């Protein structure tokens, strides 16, 4: 299996005629990426080298924060009626990714208010909505305090309390931006037991300046270095009645509903770090030779790059569809939110780790690709845990599974036809890039219920046979076989969950089986998403730069996810199945495009094959919109790369 990946030498991307405004579904992301300049340039303060240098010194990204705030980036998750820039969470996802791929620290530097904001939007009053929106527009940061060290993922064990006299006592653990926040939303205990024992309160600048509030010293972290994660301690702080968000006793429910959106948006950091890792590995693998052959063309290198690409493609689709689903069916978003968080953290972590392995021994060096990869892997791991726990997420998912068993037990998929409006929602859900088909966010409609209602699962149950038949009719027998296998696996997983629900010995308290089934469900949900994306785009524009109707990327994704769902090492998937994903990733990087379904032009210098006789210096150009140093990294002697030939490294094929 060979991945036709681009070479390592660089030239600037050719963006089109000077002054041409970006066009397409994600034009604003393209414009902002151009503003930030070529990330491969060692002189660019918004580039990879600068991010790695800040990480080594544990420095806060002040310059990036200032530029992004001036661009209104910090308002990309604030709804337009409140003065924000949110058009859709699909747009917001791409916008965040083009920034965070350079340094994921720009997310906490500008967006850590999202947890507090969404809690207020989900449960607060109209006056509170306007208050927090005003703070955000002024550039203020609103921290969010839910977790406590001794309780861990068991939030019902939290002890920070709000007394009947209105005084706040206790400590919130590892609060993001705790030392620099201007305001905070704190979830505190107001009665002895149960989910209704907690109340959320909104603390403003005056309350946080009170001497009865102590901001502890930031704790050092392995990833996102330079961002202050610290404890907030309260010693009898007076809290006014109007500061209560929603009703007394509704704080935990409101926070958990809000976390559905927070989990979704945190996946932008997962995808951003994986994008950087894969792009770095692709460029290294093309320019570095072993035994006279580019690493990208060796059996090991091509397989690992193809697997990493398939992992990234699968995550991209799951996230983009979920970002649309929260607009279309917020009341049914609970399952999708947990699924996409679990899938994104698992697959992108594997993608980044594979990318580092391809670079081999050089990945441990702090300069060059090693420094970039090391930061990407550590930051990716940090994103995985900052807004949820893996265990808590799987517990929440396990509650959903049994109710879907009847849907998949029905061979005809009748469950998918029960809702006459579902097909209309499905068409809107999978119309990637179409903002007009999405309603405005209705955060108050987010729900914690578990009855069958997820449009992806119900839609796949209804359409799986038709998808397989269509693929078979187009000569895509392998893809058709994989689709049928995914449907059968979903029937087995949901059926087993229903059986376990009736057997105390197989309950979550007595056995890990329900959590294992939830883990499998996440992978299969991503597979169903990919199949439905292909179905609704089969006669339209091609995705990931492929031809319209092309099923190569679908085969790669389903082969990967089917292996994971079966508990197999994904490296056992067929090389022919996986190869299309590697080729598409290489082509996207070569064209200067983000690793996502629809084209998003980047300001990166594009790799140039040293054997490409048609490439000339006159073809090189820089993005005219950028106000930063966007010169090709190849123009800097310190950054110039000469393909190396490690003919004596047969013991290490990397």
mmCIF file of N, CA, C and O in Angstrom, residues 499-550:
data_model
loop_
_atom_site.group_PDB
_atom_site.id
_atom_site.type_symbol
_atom_site.label_atom_id
_atom_site.label_comp_id
_atom_site.label_asym_id
_atom_site.label_seq_id
_atom_site.Cartn_x
_atom_site.Cartn_y
_atom_site.Cartn_z
ATOM 1 N N UNK A 499 -30.393 -6.796 27.381
ATOM 2 C CA UNK A 499 -30.313 -8.000 28.210
ATOM 3 C C UNK A 499 -29.603 -7.699 29.527
ATOM 4 O O UNK A 499 -30.021 -8.151 30.597
ATOM 5 N N UNK A 500 -28.516 -6.937 29.462
ATOM 6 C CA UNK A 500 -27.760 -6.601 30.671
ATOM 7 C C UNK A 500 -28.593 -5.763 31.631
ATOM 8 O O UNK A 500 -28.438 -5.862 32.847
ATOM 9 N N UNK A 501 -29.471 -4.947 31.077
ATOM 10 C CA UNK A 501 -30.322 -4.108 31.916
ATOM 11 C C UNK A 501 -31.244 -4.955 32.787
ATOM 12 O O UNK A 501 -31.630 -4.546 33.898
ATOM 13 N N UNK A 502 -31.590 -6.128 32.309
ATOM 14 C CA UNK A 502 -32.510 -7.009 33.046
ATOM 15 C C UNK A 502 -31.783 -7.988 33.972
ATOM 16 O O UNK A 502 -32.417 -8.774 34.670
ATOM 17 N N UNK A 503 -30.447 -7.938 33.956
ATOM 18 C CA UNK A 503 -29.651 -8.894 34.733
ATOM 19 C C UNK A 503 -28.742 -8.130 35.690
ATOM 20 O O UNK A 503 -27.814 -7.454 35.263
ATOM 21 N N UNK A 504 -29.013 -8.243 36.989
ATOM 22 C CA UNK A 504 -28.226 -7.491 37.968
ATOM 23 C C UNK A 504 -26.741 -7.838 37.908
ATOM 24 O O UNK A 504 -25.892 -6.988 38.153
ATOM 25 N N UNK A 505 -26.445 -9.055 37.588
ATOM 26 C CA UNK A 505 -25.040 -9.476 37.526
ATOM 27 C C UNK A 505 -24.292 -8.810 36.376
ATOM 28 O O UNK A 505 -23.055 -8.808 36.353
ATOM 29 N N UNK A 506 -25.032 -8.260 35.426
ATOM 30 C CA UNK A 506 -24.401 -7.593 34.276
ATOM 31 C C UNK A 506 -24.590 -6.076 34.331
ATOM 32 O O UNK A 506 -24.280 -5.384 33.363
ATOM 33 N N UNK A 507 -25.085 -5.562 35.447
ATOM 34 C CA UNK A 507 -25.299 -4.120 35.578
ATOM 35 C C UNK A 507 -23.966 -3.396 35.731
ATOM 36 O O UNK A 507 -22.933 -4.013 36.021
ATOM 37 N N UNK A 508 -23.990 -2.088 35.570
ATOM 38 C CA UNK A 508 -22.764 -1.295 35.669
ATOM 39 C C UNK A 508 -22.151 -1.362 37.058
ATOM 40 O O UNK A 508 -20.937 -1.201 37.218
ATOM 41 N N UNK A 509 -22.957 -1.615 38.071
ATOM 42 C CA UNK A 509 -22.422 -1.725 39.430
ATOM 43 C C UNK A 509 -21.697 -3.041 39.660
ATOM 44 O O UNK A 509 -20.855 -3.144 40.556
ATOM 45 N N UNK A 510 -22.025 -4.054 38.862
ATOM 46 C CA UNK A 510 -21.435 -5.376 39.069
ATOM 47 C C UNK A 510 -20.485 -5.802 37.960
ATOM 48 O O UNK A 510 -19.699 -6.736 38.138
ATOM 49 N N UNK A 511 -20.542 -5.125 36.827
ATOM 50 C CA UNK A 511 -19.772 -5.571 35.663
ATOM 51 C C UNK A 511 -19.381 -4.378 34.787
ATOM 52 O O UNK A 511 -20.135 -3.399 34.698
ATOM 53 N N UNK A 512 -18.227 -4.465 34.115
ATOM 54 C CA UNK A 512 -17.849 -3.398 33.168
ATOM 55 C C UNK A 512 -18.556 -3.523 31.819
ATOM 56 O O UNK A 512 -18.366 -2.681 30.944
ATOM 57 N N UNK A 513 -19.383 -4.563 31.646
ATOM 58 C CA UNK A 513 -20.000 -4.816 30.341
ATOM 59 C C UNK A 513 -20.789 -3.623 29.796
ATOM 60 O O UNK A 513 -20.625 -3.272 28.614
ATOM 61 N N UNK A 514 -21.647 -2.969 30.594
ATOM 62 C CA UNK A 514 -22.396 -1.833 30.033
ATOM 63 C C UNK A 514 -21.491 -0.724 29.501
ATOM 64 O O UNK A 514 -21.801 -0.104 28.477
ATOM 65 N N UNK A 515 -20.359 -0.493 30.176
ATOM 66 C CA UNK A 515 -19.442 0.543 29.701
ATOM 67 C C UNK A 515 -18.715 0.088 28.437
ATOM 68 O O UNK A 515 -18.459 0.897 27.539
ATOM 69 N N UNK A 516 -18.388 -1.193 28.362
ATOM 70 C CA UNK A 516 -17.768 -1.722 27.143
ATOM 71 C C UNK A 516 -18.729 -1.620 25.961
ATOM 72 O O UNK A 516 -18.322 -1.295 24.831
ATOM 73 N N UNK A 517 -19.993 -1.890 26.204
ATOM 74 C CA UNK A 517 -20.993 -1.774 25.140
ATOM 75 C C UNK A 517 -21.158 -0.314 24.716
ATOM 76 O O UNK A 517 -21.320 -0.022 23.522
ATOM 77 N N UNK A 518 -21.105 0.605 25.678
ATOM 78 C CA UNK A 518 -21.194 2.026 25.344
ATOM 79 C C UNK A 518 -20.011 2.452 24.488
ATOM 80 O O UNK A 518 -20.156 3.241 23.547
ATOM 81 N N UNK A 519 -18.834 1.919 24.797
ATOM 82 C CA UNK A 519 -17.644 2.224 24.003
ATOM 83 C C UNK A 519 -17.820 1.739 22.562
ATOM 84 O O UNK A 519 -17.508 2.458 21.610
ATOM 85 N N UNK A 520 -18.334 0.550 22.390
ATOM 86 C CA UNK A 520 -18.575 0.013 21.046
ATOM 87 C C UNK A 520 -19.637 0.835 20.317
ATOM 88 O O UNK A 520 -19.520 1.079 19.109
ATOM 89 N N UNK A 521 -20.674 1.230 21.065
ATOM 90 C CA UNK A 521 -21.739 2.038 20.456
ATOM 91 C C UNK A 521 -21.177 3.323 19.874
ATOM 92 O O UNK A 521 -21.575 3.749 18.783
ATOM 93 N N UNK A 522 -20.235 3.951 20.558
ATOM 94 C CA UNK A 522 -19.648 5.201 20.053
ATOM 95 C C UNK A 522 -18.986 4.991 18.696
ATOM 96 O O UNK A 522 -19.169 5.778 17.764
ATOM 97 N N UNK A 523 -18.215 3.931 18.598
ATOM 98 C CA UNK A 523 -17.513 3.638 17.344
ATOM 99 C C UNK A 523 -18.508 3.339 16.232
ATOM 100 O O UNK A 523 -18.363 3.811 15.090
ATOM 101 N N UNK A 524 -19.531 2.570 16.545
ATOM 102 C CA UNK A 524 -20.528 2.222 15.537
ATOM 103 C C UNK A 524 -21.388 3.422 15.152
ATOM 104 O O UNK A 524 -21.824 3.541 13.998
ATOM 105 N N UNK A 525 -21.644 4.312 16.091
ATOM 106 C CA UNK A 525 -22.382 5.541 15.789
ATOM 107 C C UNK A 525 -21.590 6.374 14.775
ATOM 108 O O UNK A 525 -22.167 6.932 13.820
ATOM 109 N N UNK A 526 -20.275 6.458 14.966
ATOM 110 C CA UNK A 526 -19.437 7.186 14.008
ATOM 111 C C UNK A 526 -19.474 6.525 12.637
ATOM 112 O O UNK A 526 -19.471 7.202 11.595
ATOM 113 N N UNK A 527 -19.511 5.197 12.617
ATOM 114 C CA UNK A 527 -19.600 4.480 11.343
ATOM 115 C C UNK A 527 -20.938 4.756 10.661
ATOM 116 O O UNK A 527 -20.999 4.984 9.436
ATOM 117 N N UNK A 528 -22.021 4.739 11.433
ATOM 118 C CA UNK A 528 -23.332 5.044 10.870
ATOM 119 C C UNK A 528 -23.370 6.468 10.332
ATOM 120 O O UNK A 528 -23.964 6.735 9.268
ATOM 121 N N UNK A 529 -22.735 7.394 11.047
ATOM 122 C CA UNK A 529 -22.672 8.784 10.584
ATOM 123 C C UNK A 529 -21.984 8.868 9.235
ATOM 124 O O UNK A 529 -22.462 9.532 8.309
ATOM 125 N N UNK A 530 -20.836 8.206 9.109
ATOM 126 C CA UNK A 530 -20.087 8.244 7.848
ATOM 127 C C UNK A 530 -20.911 7.679 6.703
ATOM 128 O O UNK A 530 -20.917 8.229 5.583
ATOM 129 N N UNK A 531 -21.605 6.571 6.948
ATOM 130 C CA UNK A 531 -22.426 5.963 5.896
ATOM 131 C C UNK A 531 -23.550 6.903 5.462
ATOM 132 O O UNK A 531 -23.845 7.036 4.260
ATOM 133 N N UNK A 532 -24.183 7.561 6.427
ATOM 134 C CA UNK A 532 -25.256 8.490 6.081
ATOM 135 C C UNK A 532 -24.716 9.731 5.377
ATOM 136 O O UNK A 532 -25.388 10.284 4.495
ATOM 137 N N UNK A 533 -23.532 10.203 5.740
ATOM 138 C CA UNK A 533 -22.924 11.325 5.017
ATOM 139 C C UNK A 533 -22.757 10.951 3.549
ATOM 140 O O UNK A 533 -23.093 11.722 2.645
ATOM 141 N N UNK A 534 -22.217 9.759 3.295
ATOM 142 C CA UNK A 534 -22.047 9.330 1.895
ATOM 143 C C UNK A 534 -23.415 9.270 1.199
ATOM 144 O O UNK A 534 -23.550 9.729 0.062
ATOM 145 N N UNK A 535 -24.413 8.710 1.864
ATOM 146 C CA UNK A 535 -25.740 8.542 1.275
ATOM 147 C C UNK A 535 -26.338 9.875 0.832
ATOM 148 O O UNK A 535 -26.850 10.003 -0.283
ATOM 149 N N UNK A 536 -26.247 10.872 1.683
ATOM 150 C CA UNK A 536 -26.863 12.158 1.367
ATOM 151 C C UNK A 536 -25.989 13.049 0.485
ATOM 152 O O UNK A 536 -26.437 14.106 0.049
ATOM 153 N N UNK A 537 -24.764 12.610 0.200
ATOM 154 C CA UNK A 537 -23.881 13.363 -0.705
ATOM 155 C C UNK A 537 -23.502 12.537 -1.933
ATOM 156 O O UNK A 537 -22.646 12.958 -2.714
ATOM 157 N N UNK A 538 -24.144 11.389 -2.117
ATOM 158 C CA UNK A 538 -23.690 10.461 -3.152
ATOM 159 C C UNK A 538 -23.804 11.030 -4.554
ATOM 160 O O UNK A 538 -23.048 10.633 -5.449
ATOM 161 N N UNK A 539 -24.726 11.946 -4.784
ATOM 162 C CA UNK A 539 -24.884 12.521 -6.118
ATOM 163 C C UNK A 539 -24.536 14.008 -6.141
ATOM 164 O O UNK A 539 -24.833 14.698 -7.112
ATOM 165 N N UNK A 540 -23.917 14.479 -5.067
ATOM 166 C CA UNK A 540 -23.548 15.888 -4.996
ATOM 167 C C UNK A 540 -22.045 16.073 -5.099
ATOM 168 O O UNK A 540 -21.337 15.277 -5.727
ATOM 169 N N UNK A 541 -21.563 17.116 -4.453
ATOM 170 C CA UNK A 541 -20.131 17.409 -4.512
ATOM 171 C C UNK A 541 -19.347 16.334 -3.772
ATOM 172 O O UNK A 541 -19.826 15.721 -2.819
ATOM 173 N N UNK A 542 -18.125 16.105 -4.242
ATOM 174 C CA UNK A 542 -17.273 15.138 -3.570
ATOM 175 C C UNK A 542 -16.779 15.677 -2.236
ATOM 176 O O UNK A 542 -16.698 16.888 -2.030
ATOM 177 N N UNK A 543 -16.465 14.788 -1.321
ATOM 178 C CA UNK A 543 -15.983 15.164 -0.001
ATOM 179 C C UNK A 543 -14.509 14.808 0.135
ATOM 180 O O UNK A 543 -14.020 13.861 -0.489
ATOM 181 N N UNK A 544 -13.793 15.572 0.951
ATOM 182 C CA UNK A 544 -12.360 15.380 1.183
ATOM 183 C C UNK A 544 -11.564 15.431 -0.120
ATOM 184 O O UNK A 544 -10.528 14.775 -0.256
ATOM 185 N N UNK A 545 -12.054 16.203 -1.078
ATOM 186 C CA UNK A 545 -11.354 16.341 -2.347
ATOM 187 C C UNK A 545 -11.548 15.183 -3.297
ATOM 188 O O UNK A 545 -10.952 15.163 -4.379
ATOM 189 N N UNK A 546 -12.370 14.210 -2.933
ATOM 190 C CA UNK A 546 -12.608 13.058 -3.804
ATOM 191 C C UNK A 546 -13.673 13.405 -4.841
ATOM 192 O O UNK A 546 -14.369 14.412 -4.748
ATOM 193 N N UNK A 547 -13.822 12.533 -5.824
ATOM 194 C CA UNK A 547 -14.830 12.732 -6.860
ATOM 195 C C UNK A 547 -16.226 12.518 -6.274
ATOM 196 O O UNK A 547 -16.395 11.801 -5.289
ATOM 197 N N UNK A 548 -17.246 13.143 -6.880
ATOM 198 C CA UNK A 548 -18.622 12.934 -6.402
ATOM 199 C C UNK A 548 -18.980 11.448 -6.370
ATOM 200 O O UNK A 548 -18.712 10.713 -7.324
ATOM 201 N N UNK A 549 -19.568 11.016 -5.262
ATOM 202 C CA UNK A 549 -19.976 9.631 -5.136
ATOM 203 C C UNK A 549 -18.866 8.661 -4.795
ATOM 204 O O UNK A 549 -19.125 7.467 -4.575
ATOM 205 N N UNK A 550 -17.624 9.126 -4.734
ATOM 206 C CA UNK A 550 -16.503 8.248 -4.422
ATOM 207 C C UNK A 550 -16.709 7.626 -3.045
ATOM 208 O O UNK A 550 -17.061 8.316 -2.082
#
